[in-house]
Short mmCIF file of C-alpha atoms in Angstrom, two decimals:
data_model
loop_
_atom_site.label_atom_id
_atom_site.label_comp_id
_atom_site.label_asym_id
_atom_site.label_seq_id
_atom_site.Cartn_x
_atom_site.Cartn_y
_atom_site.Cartn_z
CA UNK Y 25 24.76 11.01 29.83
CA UNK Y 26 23.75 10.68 33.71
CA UNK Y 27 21.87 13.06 35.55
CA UNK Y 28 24.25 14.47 37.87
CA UNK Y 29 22.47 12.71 41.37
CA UNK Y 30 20.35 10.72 41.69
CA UNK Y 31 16.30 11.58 41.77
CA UNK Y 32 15.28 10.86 45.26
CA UNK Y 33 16.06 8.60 48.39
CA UNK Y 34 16.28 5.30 48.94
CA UNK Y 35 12.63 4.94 48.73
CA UNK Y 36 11.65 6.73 45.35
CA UNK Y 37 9.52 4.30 44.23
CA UNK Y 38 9.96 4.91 39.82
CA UNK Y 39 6.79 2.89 39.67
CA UNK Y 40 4.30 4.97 41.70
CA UNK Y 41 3.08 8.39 40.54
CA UNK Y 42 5.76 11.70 40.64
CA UNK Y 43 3.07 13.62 43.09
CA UNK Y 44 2.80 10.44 45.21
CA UNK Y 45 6.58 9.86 46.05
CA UNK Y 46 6.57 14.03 46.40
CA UNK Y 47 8.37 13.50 50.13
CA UNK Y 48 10.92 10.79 48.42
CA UNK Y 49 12.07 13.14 45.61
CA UNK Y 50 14.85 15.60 46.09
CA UNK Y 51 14.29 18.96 43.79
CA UNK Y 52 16.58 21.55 42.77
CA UNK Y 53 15.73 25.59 42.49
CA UNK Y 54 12.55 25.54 44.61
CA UNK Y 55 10.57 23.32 41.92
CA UNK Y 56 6.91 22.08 43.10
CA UNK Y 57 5.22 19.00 41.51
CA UNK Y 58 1.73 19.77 41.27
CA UNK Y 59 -1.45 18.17 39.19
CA UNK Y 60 -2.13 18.77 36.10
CA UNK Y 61 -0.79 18.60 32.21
CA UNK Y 62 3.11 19.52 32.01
CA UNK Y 63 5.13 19.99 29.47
CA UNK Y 64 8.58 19.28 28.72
CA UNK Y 65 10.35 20.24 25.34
CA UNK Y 66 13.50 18.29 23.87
CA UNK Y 67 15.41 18.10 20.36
CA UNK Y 68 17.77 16.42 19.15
CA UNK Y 69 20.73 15.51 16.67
CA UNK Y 70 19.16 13.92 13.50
CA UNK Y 71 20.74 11.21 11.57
CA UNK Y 72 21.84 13.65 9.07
CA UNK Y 73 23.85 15.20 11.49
CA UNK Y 74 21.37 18.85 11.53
CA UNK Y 75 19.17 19.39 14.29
CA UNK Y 76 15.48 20.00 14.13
CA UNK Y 77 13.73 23.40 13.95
CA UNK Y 78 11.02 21.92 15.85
CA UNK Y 79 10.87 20.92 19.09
CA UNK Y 80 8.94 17.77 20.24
CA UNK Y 81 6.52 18.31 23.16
CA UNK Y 82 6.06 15.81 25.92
CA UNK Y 83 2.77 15.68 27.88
CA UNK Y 84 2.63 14.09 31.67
CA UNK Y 85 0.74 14.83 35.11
CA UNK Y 86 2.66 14.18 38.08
CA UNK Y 87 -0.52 13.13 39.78
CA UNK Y 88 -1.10 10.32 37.32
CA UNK Y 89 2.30 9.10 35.38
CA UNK Y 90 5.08 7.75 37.54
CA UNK Y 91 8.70 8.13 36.11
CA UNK Y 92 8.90 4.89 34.43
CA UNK Y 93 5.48 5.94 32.38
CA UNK Y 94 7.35 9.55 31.69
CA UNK Y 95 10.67 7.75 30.45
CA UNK Y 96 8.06 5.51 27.94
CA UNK Y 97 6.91 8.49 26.44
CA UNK Y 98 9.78 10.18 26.13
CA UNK Y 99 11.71 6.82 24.39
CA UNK Y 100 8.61 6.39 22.32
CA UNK Y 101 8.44 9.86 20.95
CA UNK Y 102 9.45 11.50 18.12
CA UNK Y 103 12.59 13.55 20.25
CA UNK Y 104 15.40 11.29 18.55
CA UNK Y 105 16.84 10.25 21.89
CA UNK Y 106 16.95 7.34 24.49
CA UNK Y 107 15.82 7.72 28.25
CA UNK Y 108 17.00 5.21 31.07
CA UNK Y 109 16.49 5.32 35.05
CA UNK Y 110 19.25 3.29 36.89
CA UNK Y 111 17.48 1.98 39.84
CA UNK Y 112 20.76 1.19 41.47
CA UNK Y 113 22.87 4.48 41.53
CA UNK Y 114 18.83 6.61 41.70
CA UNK Y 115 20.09 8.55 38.58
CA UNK Y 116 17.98 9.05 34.73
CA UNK Y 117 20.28 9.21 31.31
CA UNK Y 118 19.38 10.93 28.53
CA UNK Y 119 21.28 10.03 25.01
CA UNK Y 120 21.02 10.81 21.66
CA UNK Y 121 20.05 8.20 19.21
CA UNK Y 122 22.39 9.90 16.50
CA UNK Y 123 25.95 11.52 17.00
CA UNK Y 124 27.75 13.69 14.51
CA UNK Y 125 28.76 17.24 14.14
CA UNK Y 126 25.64 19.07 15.74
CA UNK Y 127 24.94 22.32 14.78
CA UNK Y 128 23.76 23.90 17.87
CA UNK Y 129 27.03 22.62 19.65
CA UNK Y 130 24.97 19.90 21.17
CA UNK Y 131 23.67 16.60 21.04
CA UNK Y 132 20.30 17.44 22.61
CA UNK Y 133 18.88 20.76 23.41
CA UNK Y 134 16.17 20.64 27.03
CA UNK Y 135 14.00 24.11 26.62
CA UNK Y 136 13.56 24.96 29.95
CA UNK Y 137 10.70 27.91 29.44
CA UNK Y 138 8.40 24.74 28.96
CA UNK Y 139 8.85 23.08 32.24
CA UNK Y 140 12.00 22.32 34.38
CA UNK Y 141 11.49 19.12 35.45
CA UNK Y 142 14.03 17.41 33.66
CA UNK Y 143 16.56 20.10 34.83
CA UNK Y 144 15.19 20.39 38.72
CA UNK Y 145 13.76 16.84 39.13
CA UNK Y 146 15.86 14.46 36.91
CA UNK Y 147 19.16 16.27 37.62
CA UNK Y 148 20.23 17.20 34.15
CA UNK Y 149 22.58 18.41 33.07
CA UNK Y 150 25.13 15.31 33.61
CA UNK Y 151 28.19 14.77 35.69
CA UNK Y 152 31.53 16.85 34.16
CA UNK Y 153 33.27 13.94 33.77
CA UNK Y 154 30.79 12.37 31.51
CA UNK Y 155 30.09 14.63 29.46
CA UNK Y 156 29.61 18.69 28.95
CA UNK Y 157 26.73 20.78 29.66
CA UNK Y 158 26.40 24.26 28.79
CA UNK Y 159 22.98 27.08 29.42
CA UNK Y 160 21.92 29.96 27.01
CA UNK Y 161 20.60 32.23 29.73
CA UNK Y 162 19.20 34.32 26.70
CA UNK Y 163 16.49 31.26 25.93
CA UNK Y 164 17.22 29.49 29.15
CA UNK Y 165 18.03 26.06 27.07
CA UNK Y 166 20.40 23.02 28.65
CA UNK Y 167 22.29 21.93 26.01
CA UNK Y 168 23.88 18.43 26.43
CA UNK Y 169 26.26 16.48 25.40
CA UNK Y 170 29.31 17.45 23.31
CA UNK Y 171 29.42 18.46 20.17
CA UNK Y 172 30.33 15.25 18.22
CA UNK Y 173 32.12 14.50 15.24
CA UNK Y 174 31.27 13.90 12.04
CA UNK Y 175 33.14 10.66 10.65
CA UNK Y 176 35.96 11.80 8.51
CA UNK Y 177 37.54 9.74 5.73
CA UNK Y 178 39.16 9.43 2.04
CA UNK Y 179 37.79 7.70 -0.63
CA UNK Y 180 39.26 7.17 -3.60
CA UNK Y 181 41.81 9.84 -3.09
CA UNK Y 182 38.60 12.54 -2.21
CA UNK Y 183 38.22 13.65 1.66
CA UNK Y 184 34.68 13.80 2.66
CA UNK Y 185 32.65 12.95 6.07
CA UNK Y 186 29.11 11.40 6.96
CA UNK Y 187 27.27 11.75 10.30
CA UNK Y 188 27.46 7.84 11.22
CA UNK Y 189 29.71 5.17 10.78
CA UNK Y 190 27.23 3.39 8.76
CA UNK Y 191 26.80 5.22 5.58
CA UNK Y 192 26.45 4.14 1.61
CA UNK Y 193 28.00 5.15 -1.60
CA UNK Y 194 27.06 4.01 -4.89
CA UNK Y 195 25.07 1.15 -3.75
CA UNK Y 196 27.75 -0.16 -1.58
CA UNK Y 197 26.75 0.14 2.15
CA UNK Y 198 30.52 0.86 4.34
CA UNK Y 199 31.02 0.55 8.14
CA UNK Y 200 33.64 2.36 9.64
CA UNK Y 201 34.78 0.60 12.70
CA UNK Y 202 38.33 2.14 13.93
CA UNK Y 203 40.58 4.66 12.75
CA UNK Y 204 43.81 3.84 10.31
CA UNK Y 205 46.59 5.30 8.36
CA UNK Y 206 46.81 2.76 6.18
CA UNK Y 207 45.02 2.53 2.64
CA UNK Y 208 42.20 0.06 3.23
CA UNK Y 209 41.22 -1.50 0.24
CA UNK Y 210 37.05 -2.96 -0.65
CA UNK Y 211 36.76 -5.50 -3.44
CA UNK Y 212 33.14 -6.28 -4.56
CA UNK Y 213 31.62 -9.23 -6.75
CA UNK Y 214 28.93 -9.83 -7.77
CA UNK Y 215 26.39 -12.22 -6.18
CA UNK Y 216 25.75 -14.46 -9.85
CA UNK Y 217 23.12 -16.52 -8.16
CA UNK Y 218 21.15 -13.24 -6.72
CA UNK Y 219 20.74 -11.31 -9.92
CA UNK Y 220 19.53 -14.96 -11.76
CA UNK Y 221 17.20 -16.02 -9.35
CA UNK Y 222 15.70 -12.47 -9.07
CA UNK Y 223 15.43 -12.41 -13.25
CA UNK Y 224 13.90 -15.76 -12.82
CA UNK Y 225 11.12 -15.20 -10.96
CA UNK Y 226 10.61 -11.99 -13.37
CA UNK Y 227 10.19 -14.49 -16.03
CA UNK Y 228 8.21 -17.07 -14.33
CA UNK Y 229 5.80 -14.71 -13.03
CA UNK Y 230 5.67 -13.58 -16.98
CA UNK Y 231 5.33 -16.96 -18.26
CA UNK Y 232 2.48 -17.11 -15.61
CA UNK Y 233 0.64 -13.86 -16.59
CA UNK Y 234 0.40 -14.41 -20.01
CA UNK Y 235 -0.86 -18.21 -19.47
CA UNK Y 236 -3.11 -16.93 -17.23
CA UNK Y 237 -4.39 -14.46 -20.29
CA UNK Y 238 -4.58 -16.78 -23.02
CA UNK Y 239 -6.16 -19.04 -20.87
CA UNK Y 240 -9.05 -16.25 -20.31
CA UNK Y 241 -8.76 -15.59 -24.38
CA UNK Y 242 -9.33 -19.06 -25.54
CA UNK Y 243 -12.05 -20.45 -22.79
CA UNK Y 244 -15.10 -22.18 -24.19
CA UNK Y 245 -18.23 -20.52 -24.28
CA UNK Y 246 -21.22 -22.50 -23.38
CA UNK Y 247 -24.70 -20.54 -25.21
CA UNK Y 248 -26.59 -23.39 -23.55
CA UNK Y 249 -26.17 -23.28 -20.09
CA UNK Y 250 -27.52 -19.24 -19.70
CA UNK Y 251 -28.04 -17.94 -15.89
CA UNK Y 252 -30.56 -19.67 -14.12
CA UNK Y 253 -33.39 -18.18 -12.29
CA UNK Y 254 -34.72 -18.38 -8.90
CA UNK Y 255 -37.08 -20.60 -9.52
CA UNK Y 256 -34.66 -23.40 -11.48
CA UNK Y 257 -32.52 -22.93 -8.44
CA UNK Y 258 -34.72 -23.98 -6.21
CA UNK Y 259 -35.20 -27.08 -8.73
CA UNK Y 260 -31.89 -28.10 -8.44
CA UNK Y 261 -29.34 -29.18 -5.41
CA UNK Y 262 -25.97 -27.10 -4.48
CA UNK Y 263 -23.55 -29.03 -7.13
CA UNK Y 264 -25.77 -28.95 -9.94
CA UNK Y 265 -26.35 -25.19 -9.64
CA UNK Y 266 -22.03 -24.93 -8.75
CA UNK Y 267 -21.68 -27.18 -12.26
CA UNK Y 268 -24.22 -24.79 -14.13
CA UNK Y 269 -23.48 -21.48 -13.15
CA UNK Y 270 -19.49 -23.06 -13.76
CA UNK Y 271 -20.12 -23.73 -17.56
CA UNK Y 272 -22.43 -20.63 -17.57
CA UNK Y 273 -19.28 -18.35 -16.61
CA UNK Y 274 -17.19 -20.30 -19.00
CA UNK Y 275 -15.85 -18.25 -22.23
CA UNK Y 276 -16.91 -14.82 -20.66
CA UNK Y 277 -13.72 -12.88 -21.56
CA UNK Y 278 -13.11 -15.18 -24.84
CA UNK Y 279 -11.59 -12.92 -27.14
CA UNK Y 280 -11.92 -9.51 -25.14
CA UNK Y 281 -10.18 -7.09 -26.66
CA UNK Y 282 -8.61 -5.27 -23.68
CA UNK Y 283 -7.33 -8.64 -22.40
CA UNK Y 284 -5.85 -9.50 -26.41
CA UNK Y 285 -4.79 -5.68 -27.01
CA UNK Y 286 -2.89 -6.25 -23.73
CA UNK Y 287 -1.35 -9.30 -24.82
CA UNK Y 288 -0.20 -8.27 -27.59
CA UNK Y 289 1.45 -5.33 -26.09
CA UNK Y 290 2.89 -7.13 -23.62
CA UNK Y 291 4.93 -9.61 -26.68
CA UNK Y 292 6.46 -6.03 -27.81
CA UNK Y 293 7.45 -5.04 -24.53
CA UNK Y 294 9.44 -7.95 -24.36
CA UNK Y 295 11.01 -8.51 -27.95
CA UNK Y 296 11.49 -4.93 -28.66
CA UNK Y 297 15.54 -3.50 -28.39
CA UNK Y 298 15.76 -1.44 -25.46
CA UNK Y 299 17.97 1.74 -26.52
CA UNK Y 300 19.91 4.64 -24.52
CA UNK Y 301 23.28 5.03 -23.64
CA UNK Y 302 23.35 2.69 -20.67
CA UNK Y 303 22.73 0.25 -22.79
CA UNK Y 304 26.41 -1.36 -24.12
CA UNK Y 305 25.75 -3.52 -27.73
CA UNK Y 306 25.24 -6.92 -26.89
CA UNK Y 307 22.77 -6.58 -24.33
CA UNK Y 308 20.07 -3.99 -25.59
CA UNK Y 309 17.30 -7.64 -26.08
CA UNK Y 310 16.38 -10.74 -24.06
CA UNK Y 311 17.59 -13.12 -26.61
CA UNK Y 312 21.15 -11.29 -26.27
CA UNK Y 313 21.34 -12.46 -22.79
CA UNK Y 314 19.93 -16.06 -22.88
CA UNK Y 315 16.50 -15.66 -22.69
CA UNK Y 316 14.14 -16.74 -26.13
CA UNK Y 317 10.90 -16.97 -26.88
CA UNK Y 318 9.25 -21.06 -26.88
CA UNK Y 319 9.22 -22.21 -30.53
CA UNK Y 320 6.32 -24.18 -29.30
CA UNK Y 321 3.51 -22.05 -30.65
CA UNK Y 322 1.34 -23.77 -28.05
CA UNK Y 323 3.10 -22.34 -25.28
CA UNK Y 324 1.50 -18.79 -26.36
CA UNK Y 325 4.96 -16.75 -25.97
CA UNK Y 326 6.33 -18.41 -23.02
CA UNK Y 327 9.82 -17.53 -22.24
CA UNK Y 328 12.97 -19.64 -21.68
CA UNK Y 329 16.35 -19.10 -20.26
CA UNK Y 330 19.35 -20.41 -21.00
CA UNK Y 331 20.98 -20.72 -17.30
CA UNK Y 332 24.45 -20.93 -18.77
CA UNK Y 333 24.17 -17.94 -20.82
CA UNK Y 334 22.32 -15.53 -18.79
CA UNK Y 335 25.18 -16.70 -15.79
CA UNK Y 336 27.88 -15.95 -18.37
CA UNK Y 337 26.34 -12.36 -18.89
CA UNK Y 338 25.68 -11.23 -15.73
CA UNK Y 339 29.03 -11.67 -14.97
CA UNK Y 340 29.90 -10.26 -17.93
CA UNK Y 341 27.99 -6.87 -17.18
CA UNK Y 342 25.50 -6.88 -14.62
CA UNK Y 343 24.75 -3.23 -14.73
CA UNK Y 344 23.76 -3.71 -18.29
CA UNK Y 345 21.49 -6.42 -17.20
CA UNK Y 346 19.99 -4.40 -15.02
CA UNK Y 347 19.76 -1.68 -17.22
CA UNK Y 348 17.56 -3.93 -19.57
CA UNK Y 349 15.30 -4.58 -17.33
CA UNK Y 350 15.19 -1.32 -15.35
CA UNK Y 351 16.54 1.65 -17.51
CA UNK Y 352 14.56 4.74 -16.95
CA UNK Y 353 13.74 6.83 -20.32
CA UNK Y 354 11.33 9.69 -21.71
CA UNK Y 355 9.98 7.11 -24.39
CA UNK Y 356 8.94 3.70 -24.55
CA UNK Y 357 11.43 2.22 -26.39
CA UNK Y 358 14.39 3.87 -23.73
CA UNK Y 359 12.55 2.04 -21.29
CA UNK Y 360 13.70 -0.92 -19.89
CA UNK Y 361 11.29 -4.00 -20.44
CA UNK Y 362 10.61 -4.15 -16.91
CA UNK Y 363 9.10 -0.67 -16.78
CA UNK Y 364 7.47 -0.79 -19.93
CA UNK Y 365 5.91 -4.08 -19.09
CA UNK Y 366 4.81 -1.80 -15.94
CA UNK Y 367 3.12 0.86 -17.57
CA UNK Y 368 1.28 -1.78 -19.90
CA UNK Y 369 0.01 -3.96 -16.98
CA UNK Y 370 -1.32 0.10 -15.20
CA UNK Y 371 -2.57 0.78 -19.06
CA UNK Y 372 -5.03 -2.16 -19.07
CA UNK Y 373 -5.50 -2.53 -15.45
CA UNK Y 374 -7.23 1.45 -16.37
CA UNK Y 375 -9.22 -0.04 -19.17
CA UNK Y 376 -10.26 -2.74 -16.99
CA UNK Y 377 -11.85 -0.26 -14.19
CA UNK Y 378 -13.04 1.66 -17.23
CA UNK Y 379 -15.12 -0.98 -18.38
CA UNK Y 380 -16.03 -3.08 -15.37
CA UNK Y 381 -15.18 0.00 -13.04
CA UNK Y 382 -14.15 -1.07 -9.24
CA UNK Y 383 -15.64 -1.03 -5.83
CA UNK Y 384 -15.39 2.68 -5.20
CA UNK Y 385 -16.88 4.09 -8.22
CA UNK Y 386 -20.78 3.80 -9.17
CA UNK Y 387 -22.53 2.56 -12.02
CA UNK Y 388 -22.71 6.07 -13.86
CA UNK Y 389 -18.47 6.26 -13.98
CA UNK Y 390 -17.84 2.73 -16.07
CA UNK Y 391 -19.19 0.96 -19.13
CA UNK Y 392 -20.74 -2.08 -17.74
CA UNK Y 393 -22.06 0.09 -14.55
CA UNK Y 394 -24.00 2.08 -17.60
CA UNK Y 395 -25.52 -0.86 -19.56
CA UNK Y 396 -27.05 -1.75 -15.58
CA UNK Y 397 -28.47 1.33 -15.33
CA UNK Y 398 -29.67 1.37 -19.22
CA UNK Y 399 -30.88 -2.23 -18.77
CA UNK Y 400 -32.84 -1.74 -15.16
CA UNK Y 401 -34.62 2.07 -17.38
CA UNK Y 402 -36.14 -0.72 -20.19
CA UNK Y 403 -36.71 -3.03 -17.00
CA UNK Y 404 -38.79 -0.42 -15.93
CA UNK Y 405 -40.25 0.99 -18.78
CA UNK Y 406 -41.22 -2.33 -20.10
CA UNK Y 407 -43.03 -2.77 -16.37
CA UNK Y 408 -44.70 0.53 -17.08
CA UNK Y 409 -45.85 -0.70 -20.58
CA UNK Y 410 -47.37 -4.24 -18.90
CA UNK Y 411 -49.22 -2.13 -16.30
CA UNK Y 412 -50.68 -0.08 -18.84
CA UNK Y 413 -51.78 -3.31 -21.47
CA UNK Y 414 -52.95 -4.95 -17.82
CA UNK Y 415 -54.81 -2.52 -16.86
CA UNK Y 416 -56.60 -1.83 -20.46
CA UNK Y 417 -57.18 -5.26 -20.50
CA UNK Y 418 -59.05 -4.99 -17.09
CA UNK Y 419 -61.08 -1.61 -18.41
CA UNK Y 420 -61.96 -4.11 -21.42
CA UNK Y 421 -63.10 -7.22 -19.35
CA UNK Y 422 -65.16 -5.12 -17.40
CA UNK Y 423 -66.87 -3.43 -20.12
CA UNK Y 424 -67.57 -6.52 -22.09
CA UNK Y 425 -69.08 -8.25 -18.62
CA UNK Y 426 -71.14 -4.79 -18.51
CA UNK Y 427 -71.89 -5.39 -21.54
CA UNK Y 428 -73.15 -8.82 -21.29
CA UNK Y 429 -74.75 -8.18 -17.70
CA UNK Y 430 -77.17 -5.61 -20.23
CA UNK Y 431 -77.49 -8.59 -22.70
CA UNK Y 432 -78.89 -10.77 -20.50
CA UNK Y 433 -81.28 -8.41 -18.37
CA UNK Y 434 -82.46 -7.33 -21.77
CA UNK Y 435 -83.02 -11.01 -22.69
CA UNK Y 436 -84.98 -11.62 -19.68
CA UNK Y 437 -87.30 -8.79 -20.40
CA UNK Y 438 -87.94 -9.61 -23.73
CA UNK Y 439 -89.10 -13.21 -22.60
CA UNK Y 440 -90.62 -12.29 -20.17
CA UNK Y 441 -92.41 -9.92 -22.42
CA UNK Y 442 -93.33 -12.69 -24.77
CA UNK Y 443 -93.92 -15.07 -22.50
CA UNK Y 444 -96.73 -12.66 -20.91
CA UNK Y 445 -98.34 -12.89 -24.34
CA UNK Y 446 -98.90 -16.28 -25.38
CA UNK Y 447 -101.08 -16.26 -22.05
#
């Protein structure tokens, strides 16, 4: 969609500013480019085929943005379309990123009460023979382009249309690429090794969670090696504090109950029968499809597949795989494990910030944060007491050396006194 000539003479410069190359640019309807913020207005065709209520404003000053800087704005912009200056024939395009049945008979709408500088400077509308362009003199709009098509076709014996040639149904994404009478017929598989990769790294990242918890569950606590203090630090080099402080964290969340209620959970989430009415017998458990539980009670739950098994099922039915994992339901047990195992890992990971809290909240809002504060008020009440017992201890000393200061000048009177006798 070409402007209909070309912008100026042979030596518009695109790269210099509009009010610069003034002389070099040939204008339509007595327009003037002056300084200052313009405006120019465009919308069009969405992907949907509907066009926007909305228009999407462009700002530019002739005396500062040369055309090439106006066509980046506009291609960067929200307006859903695609500018272009041909430095060969002088002329700008304009096109539509999306085609399709346009409601306001147009591919892209100019509002020309804005500013008419892409009507009067850029030449558009286009050439005849490219394409159409029409004017509402009762909103003085360009509208160009011609009303497209939506693309029209028959599936499955029912006629319906889509805005693009690129369009999906039921998960399956079609291109149409060139009209036909004939019946074209799509065939599907499914991708085997996709699905059992995807439900293997949903089990090994299992397997690895739950390690990861038991680990936590059954770490040795060392009652001997408590936190040190500033002044054994400075007794000690780097790697003996990094060796202390390593046994000192050791067996911290040994047998927390969040971490073990969690756990726990997590077991039923997996073993339980998933129920609904997506769910075909045969594949409503884990076990049903080839993956078990380790009868190593060491492992702590760890899961295994059977490869040939879980192949054979997902060929089988690989919607009701994925409805095992991913079924949506109103209760637990309609979810699939996938989800619940969700909602369990967002159930503890709340219990977690309730207890430990997290790095936007303050002490007052979690458990541990409220121990601090409880801890640092004894801190400082037990100060207050020591001040108090110091400074009685201070009225006492200096009472008692009062008291002996008396002692002794009474002393020294009284021999004095007696001494002044026996002469």
């Amino acid at each position: 969609m070409y402007g209909a000539v070309a912008v100026g003479n042979a030596n518009f410069d695109p790269s210099q500013t509009l009010l610069s190359q003034d002389s070099n640019i040939t204008k339509n309807n007595g327009y003037t480019l002056s300084s200052g913020t313009k405006e120019i207005r465009i919308k069009a065709i969405k992907s949907d085929g509907t066009m926007p209520t909305e228009w999407t404003t462009i700002q530019f000053d002739p005396s500062v943005d040369s055309l090439n800087s106006l066509i980046n704005k506009i291609n960067s912009s929200q307006a859903g379309v695609v500018a272009f200056y041909d430095s060969r024939t002088g002329r700008v395009s304009l096109t539509a990123k999306n085609t399709g049945d346009a409601s306001e008979g147009a591919e892209i709408v100019i509002d020309g009460t804005a500013d008419r500088f892409l009507i009067d400077v850029l030449k558009l509308p286009q050439d005849s023979d490219i394409a159409a362009a029409t004017q509402d003199p009762s909103n003085n709009t360009i509208m160009l382009g011609r009303k497209g098509k939506n693309a029209q076709f028959t599936i499955n014996g029912l006629p319906t249309e889509r805005p693009t040639n690129v369009f999906q149904i039921n998960g399956y994404e079609y291109t149409l690429k060139q009209t036909t009478a004939s019946e074209v017929t799509v065939t599907a598989s499914t991708d085997v090794d996709a699905i059992f990769n995807s439900i293997k790294s949903f089990v090994d990242k299992y397997n690895d969670t739950i390690a990861k918890i038991n680990a936590e569950l059954k770490e040795e606590r060392y009652r001997d090696y408590p936190p040190l203090t500033d002044e054994q630090k400075e007794a000690m080099t780097e790697k003996q504090i990094e060796l202390w402080e390593e046994k000192a964290r050791s067996g911290m969340l040994r047998g927390d109950s969040i971490l073990s209620s969690a756990l726990s959970k997590m077991r039923m989430n997996v073993y339980t029968k998933v129920e609904g009415a997506n769910i075909p017998s045969g594949f409503s458990q884990l076990a049903q499809i080839g993956i078990t539980t380790s009868s190593n009670y060491l492992d702590g739950g760890k899961l295994i597949i059977d490869e040939t098994k879980l192949r054979e099922k997902i060929k089988e039915n690989p919607d009701a795989v994925y409805q095992l994992f991913n079924q949506d339901g109103a209760t637990d047990a309609e979810k699939g494990i996938a989800r619940r195992l969700r909602d369990t890992i967002k159930e503890t990971i709340g219990k977690i910030e309730q207890k430990a809290g997290k790095t936007v909240w303050t002490n007052q809002q979690f458990a541990i944060g409220r121990d601090l504060i409880q801890i640092n008020d004894q801190i400082d009440r037990f100060q207050d007491r020591l001040k108090q017992i110091e400074d009685r201890y201070y009225r006492q000393f200096t009472a008692m050396e009062e008291a002996i200061q008396r002692a002794n000048q009474q002393s020294m009177y009284l021999m004095n006194a007696f001494g002044g006798m026996q002469r």
